[in-house]
Amino acid sequence: EIVMTQSPATLSVSPGERATLSCRASQSVSSNLAWYQQKPGQAPRLLIYGASTRATGVPARFSGSGSGTEFTLTISSLQSEDFAVYYCQQYNNWPSGFGQGTRLEIK
Amino acid sequence: EVQLVESGGDLLQPGRSLRLSCAASGFTFDDYAMHWVRQAPGKGLEWVAGVDWNGGKIGFADSVKGRFTISRDNAKNCLFLQMNSLRAEDSALYYCAKARTLDAATPYDSWGQGTLVTVSS
């Protein structure tokens, strides 16, 4: 089973600043990596798939990069609506797996 | 508009069984793989099970293997999760999620609002 590890667990950033979230896989998942955003009381929302492709309707301030075992989600200029929990997910192999999440909070 | 509506969640005792349903609309159901993902209160996401477009490929998390089964009725646009021998650690909000393609090994671009399962004596 591939283990996904996200860091940091919590990230405090001021609005307008850049946020960088990391995700590491215990073995290569190629580019089969997705990022999701979850706000309190809501279902997750797909942001990025294929490591770097934005899903429909996702603002351009969200970008993903990486391949193999190391991945990054960058939010270039944080808006108030971006403060949420972010999860990475590998779908290269079954069982699919999510990271434990990074909580992005307002500084 | 894609809609996924889960139902069947309940409060029940350990060892009992439960069947969850997910009614899908707004898309061609049998063109897409489907999944169940759960989230315990205050915890992260855990993939539970997935099925490709025609049921030919099915997979389960190790934590539920042998106890849960997943199925779909493409004629009725429904996804199911049969949960047997339930344990306290199965308590969670269960989400139904639509994959981006017919292949189960793709990410999930639509999610329902979830149905709550609580297992407690």
Short mmCIF file of C-alpha atoms in Angstrom, two decimals:
data_model
loop_
_atom_site.label_atom_id
_atom_site.label_comp_id
_atom_site.label_asym_id
_atom_site.label_seq_id
_atom_site.Cartn_x
_atom_site.Cartn_y
_atom_site.Cartn_z
CA GLU A 1 0.00 0.00 0.00
CA ILE A 2 1.28 3.46 -0.92
CA VAL A 3 1.39 5.87 2.00
CA MET A 4 0.81 9.57 1.32
CA THR A 5 2.36 12.08 3.72
CA GLN A 6 1.46 15.76 3.70
CA SER A 7 3.36 18.61 5.26
CA PRO A 8 2.95 20.73 7.18
CA ALA A 9 -0.09 19.61 9.15
CA THR A 10 -1.09 23.24 9.63
CA LEU A 11 0.04 26.26 7.63
CA SER A 12 -0.63 29.82 8.74
CA VAL A 13 -0.51 32.39 5.95
CA SER A 14 -1.78 35.94 5.53
CA PRO A 15 -4.29 36.81 2.80
CA GLY A 16 -2.54 37.85 -0.39
CA GLU A 17 0.54 35.79 0.36
CA ARG A 18 1.66 32.56 -1.28
CA ALA A 19 1.03 29.15 0.25
CA THR A 20 3.02 26.03 -0.57
CA LEU A 21 1.74 22.61 0.49
CA SER A 22 3.70 19.39 0.10
CA CYS A 23 2.76 15.78 -0.47
CA ARG A 24 5.09 12.80 -0.55
CA ALA A 25 4.33 9.27 -1.71
CA SER A 26 6.09 6.24 -0.22
CA GLN A 27 6.74 4.98 -3.76
CA SER A 28 6.34 6.44 -7.22
CA VAL A 29 2.81 7.29 -8.34
CA SER A 30 3.99 8.80 -11.62
CA SER A 31 1.76 11.86 -12.20
CA ASN A 32 -1.36 10.16 -10.83
CA LEU A 33 -1.81 12.63 -8.03
CA ALA A 34 -4.82 14.80 -7.20
CA TRP A 35 -5.44 17.64 -4.76
CA TYR A 36 -8.77 18.34 -3.06
CA GLN A 37 -10.03 21.25 -1.00
CA GLN A 38 -12.49 20.70 1.84
CA LYS A 39 -14.27 23.44 3.77
CA PRO A 40 -16.11 22.82 7.05
CA GLY A 41 -19.40 21.01 6.55
CA GLN A 42 -18.78 20.50 2.85
CA ALA A 43 -17.75 17.63 0.63
CA PRO A 44 -14.27 17.70 -0.88
CA ARG A 45 -13.75 19.51 -4.17
CA LEU A 46 -11.30 18.39 -6.84
CA LEU A 47 -8.70 21.09 -7.55
CA ILE A 48 -5.86 19.43 -9.42
CA TYR A 49 -5.40 16.09 -11.17
CA GLY A 50 -2.57 14.59 -13.15
CA ALA A 51 -0.34 16.43 -10.65
CA SER A 52 -0.70 19.75 -12.49
CA THR A 53 -3.99 20.02 -14.39
CA ARG A 54 -6.60 22.30 -12.87
CA ALA A 55 -10.11 20.89 -12.66
CA THR A 56 -12.99 22.73 -14.26
CA GLY A 57 -13.69 26.09 -12.66
CA VAL A 58 -10.60 26.14 -10.45
CA PRO A 59 -8.94 29.58 -10.35
CA ALA A 60 -5.53 30.03 -11.93
CA ARG A 61 -3.98 30.96 -8.57
CA PHE A 62 -3.99 27.22 -7.80
CA SER A 63 -1.15 25.26 -9.36
CA GLY A 64 0.29 21.81 -8.89
CA SER A 65 3.68 20.37 -9.67
CA GLY A 66 5.81 17.28 -9.18
CA SER A 67 5.98 13.69 -10.27
CA GLY A 68 7.11 10.38 -8.88
CA THR A 69 7.09 10.82 -5.11
CA GLU A 70 7.24 14.57 -4.47
CA PHE A 71 4.38 16.95 -5.17
CA THR A 72 3.48 20.53 -4.39
CA LEU A 73 0.28 22.56 -4.39
CA THR A 74 0.84 26.30 -4.61
CA ILE A 75 -1.75 28.99 -4.07
CA SER A 76 -0.21 32.15 -5.44
CA SER A 77 -2.20 34.84 -3.63
CA LEU A 78 -4.47 33.62 -0.89
CA GLN A 79 -8.07 34.72 -0.87
CA SER A 80 -10.35 34.45 2.14
CA GLU A 81 -12.22 31.54 0.55
CA ASP A 82 -9.02 29.50 0.22
CA PHE A 83 -8.66 28.84 3.92
CA ALA A 84 -9.61 25.19 4.22
CA VAL A 85 -8.14 21.70 4.51
CA TYR A 86 -6.27 20.30 1.51
CA TYR A 87 -5.77 16.63 0.75
CA CYS A 88 -3.58 14.92 -1.79
CA GLN A 89 -4.59 11.56 -3.27
CA GLN A 90 -2.72 9.00 -5.30
CA TYR A 91 -4.74 7.04 -7.83
CA ASN A 92 -1.88 5.23 -9.52
CA ASN A 93 -2.47 2.02 -7.59
CA TRP A 94 -5.24 0.41 -5.63
CA PRO A 95 -5.91 0.84 -2.81
CA SER A 96 -6.12 4.53 -3.56
CA GLY A 97 -4.91 6.67 -0.69
CA PHE A 98 -5.23 10.17 0.70
CA GLY A 99 -2.76 12.15 2.71
CA GLN A 100 -3.74 13.17 6.22
CA GLY A 101 -4.45 16.74 5.10
CA THR A 102 -2.96 20.20 5.56
CA ARG A 103 -5.06 22.79 7.33
CA LEU A 104 -4.51 26.23 5.80
CA GLU A 105 -5.40 28.90 8.31
CA ILE A 106 -5.41 32.65 8.39
CA LYS A 107 -2.36 34.22 10.00
CA GLU B 1 -25.85 19.30 -13.13
CA VAL B 2 -24.29 16.25 -11.51
CA GLN B 3 -26.10 15.16 -8.36
CA LEU B 4 -25.13 12.37 -6.02
CA VAL B 5 -27.48 11.68 -3.12
CA GLU B 6 -26.47 9.16 -0.50
CA SER B 7 -28.91 7.42 1.82
CA GLY B 8 -29.08 4.54 4.26
CA GLY B 9 -26.92 5.83 7.08
CA ASP B 10 -28.00 4.83 10.58
CA LEU B 11 -27.03 4.23 14.20
CA LEU B 12 -26.49 0.54 14.85
CA GLN B 13 -24.69 -1.93 17.06
CA PRO B 14 -21.37 -3.62 16.31
CA GLY B 15 -21.68 -6.74 14.20
CA ARG B 16 -24.77 -5.57 12.35
CA SER B 17 -25.14 -4.95 8.62
CA LEU B 18 -26.13 -1.90 6.63
CA ARG B 19 -26.61 -1.04 2.97
CA LEU B 20 -25.85 2.43 1.67
CA SER B 21 -27.22 3.75 -1.60
CA CYS B 22 -26.18 6.59 -3.88
CA ALA B 23 -28.66 7.92 -6.44
CA ALA B 24 -26.95 9.60 -9.37
CA SER B 25 -28.36 12.08 -11.86
CA GLY B 26 -27.22 14.72 -14.31
CA PHE B 27 -24.74 12.52 -16.17
CA THR B 28 -24.54 9.22 -18.02
CA PHE B 29 -24.01 6.96 -15.04
CA ASP B 30 -22.57 3.97 -16.88
CA ASP B 31 -19.85 6.11 -18.47
CA TYR B 32 -18.06 6.57 -15.16
CA ALA B 33 -16.42 4.64 -12.37
CA MET B 34 -17.74 5.29 -8.86
CA HIS B 35 -16.31 5.20 -5.36
CA TRP B 36 -17.12 5.34 -1.68
CA VAL B 37 -14.95 7.51 0.56
CA ARG B 38 -15.47 7.94 4.29
CA GLN B 39 -14.51 10.51 6.88
CA ALA B 40 -14.65 9.87 10.60
CA PRO B 41 -15.65 12.91 12.69
CA GLY B 42 -12.79 15.41 12.78
CA LYS B 43 -10.54 13.11 10.72
CA GLY B 44 -9.25 12.87 7.17
CA LEU B 45 -10.52 11.16 4.07
CA GLU B 46 -10.29 7.38 3.65
CA TRP B 47 -11.00 5.64 0.37
CA VAL B 48 -13.29 2.68 1.03
CA ALA B 49 -14.15 1.02 -2.27
CA GLY B 50 -14.42 1.62 -5.98
CA VAL B 51 -15.99 0.07 -9.05
CA ASP B 52 -15.37 0.77 -12.72
CA TRP B 53 -18.14 1.58 -15.19
CA ASN B 54 -19.47 -1.94 -15.66
CA GLY B 55 -18.42 -3.63 -12.43
CA GLY B 56 -15.54 -5.45 -14.06
CA LYS B 57 -12.95 -3.95 -11.72
CA ILE B 58 -13.65 -3.64 -8.02
CA GLY B 59 -11.37 -2.73 -5.15
CA PHE B 60 -11.50 -2.28 -1.38
CA ALA B 61 -9.43 -0.74 1.34
CA ASP B 62 -7.70 -3.33 3.50
CA SER B 63 -9.70 -2.08 6.48
CA VAL B 64 -12.99 -3.24 4.93
CA LYS B 65 -11.92 -6.10 2.69
CA GLY B 66 -14.02 -9.21 3.30
CA ARG B 67 -16.72 -7.22 5.13
CA PHE B 68 -17.90 -4.66 2.56
CA THR B 69 -19.07 -5.15 -1.01
CA ILE B 70 -19.68 -2.53 -3.67
CA SER B 71 -22.10 -2.82 -6.55
CA ARG B 72 -23.88 -0.69 -9.08
CA ASP B 73 -27.14 -0.82 -11.00
CA ASN B 74 -26.57 1.06 -14.23
CA ALA B 75 -30.22 0.70 -15.24
CA LYS B 76 -31.28 2.57 -12.09
CA ASN B 77 -28.29 4.94 -11.86
CA CYS B 78 -27.46 3.72 -8.37
CA LEU B 79 -24.33 2.79 -6.46
CA PHE B 80 -24.43 0.60 -3.36
CA LEU B 81 -22.21 -0.30 -0.43
CA GLN B 82 -23.13 -3.39 1.56
CA MET B 83 -21.44 -3.25 4.95
CA ASN B 84 -21.35 -6.38 7.12
CA SER B 85 -19.81 -7.11 10.51
CA LEU B 86 -19.69 -3.42 11.32
CA ARG B 87 -17.21 -2.14 13.88
CA ALA B 88 -16.99 1.05 15.91
CA GLU B 89 -14.12 2.19 13.68
CA ASP B 90 -16.46 2.12 10.66
CA SER B 91 -18.32 5.09 12.12
CA ALA B 92 -18.01 7.92 9.62
CA LEU B 93 -19.67 10.10 7.04
CA TYR B 94 -19.76 8.05 3.86
CA TYR B 95 -19.42 9.94 0.59
CA CYS B 96 -20.33 8.70 -2.86
CA ALA B 97 -17.92 10.07 -5.47
CA LYS B 98 -17.89 10.06 -9.26
CA ALA B 99 -14.63 9.35 -11.06
CA ARG B 100 -13.52 11.50 -13.97
CA THR B 101 -13.66 8.58 -16.42
CA LEU B 102 -14.91 5.01 -16.72
CA ASP B 103 -11.60 3.83 -15.27
CA ALA B 104 -11.65 3.48 -11.50
CA ALA B 105 -8.05 4.70 -11.29
CA THR B 106 -8.95 8.34 -11.88
CA PRO B 107 -9.70 11.12 -9.40
CA TYR B 108 -13.16 12.13 -8.23
CA ASP B 109 -14.74 15.22 -9.76
CA SER B 110 -18.14 15.12 -8.04
CA TRP B 111 -19.12 14.18 -4.50
CA GLY B 112 -22.37 13.77 -2.64
CA GLN B 113 -23.03 15.33 0.75
CA GLY B 114 -22.61 12.06 2.59
CA THR B 115 -24.63 9.75 4.81
CA LEU B 116 -23.70 9.19 8.45
CA VAL B 117 -23.02 5.74 9.84
CA THR B 118 -22.57 5.37 13.59
CA VAL B 119 -21.64 2.02 15.10
CA SER B 120 -22.00 1.92 18.85
CA SER B 121 -23.25 -0.41 21.54
#
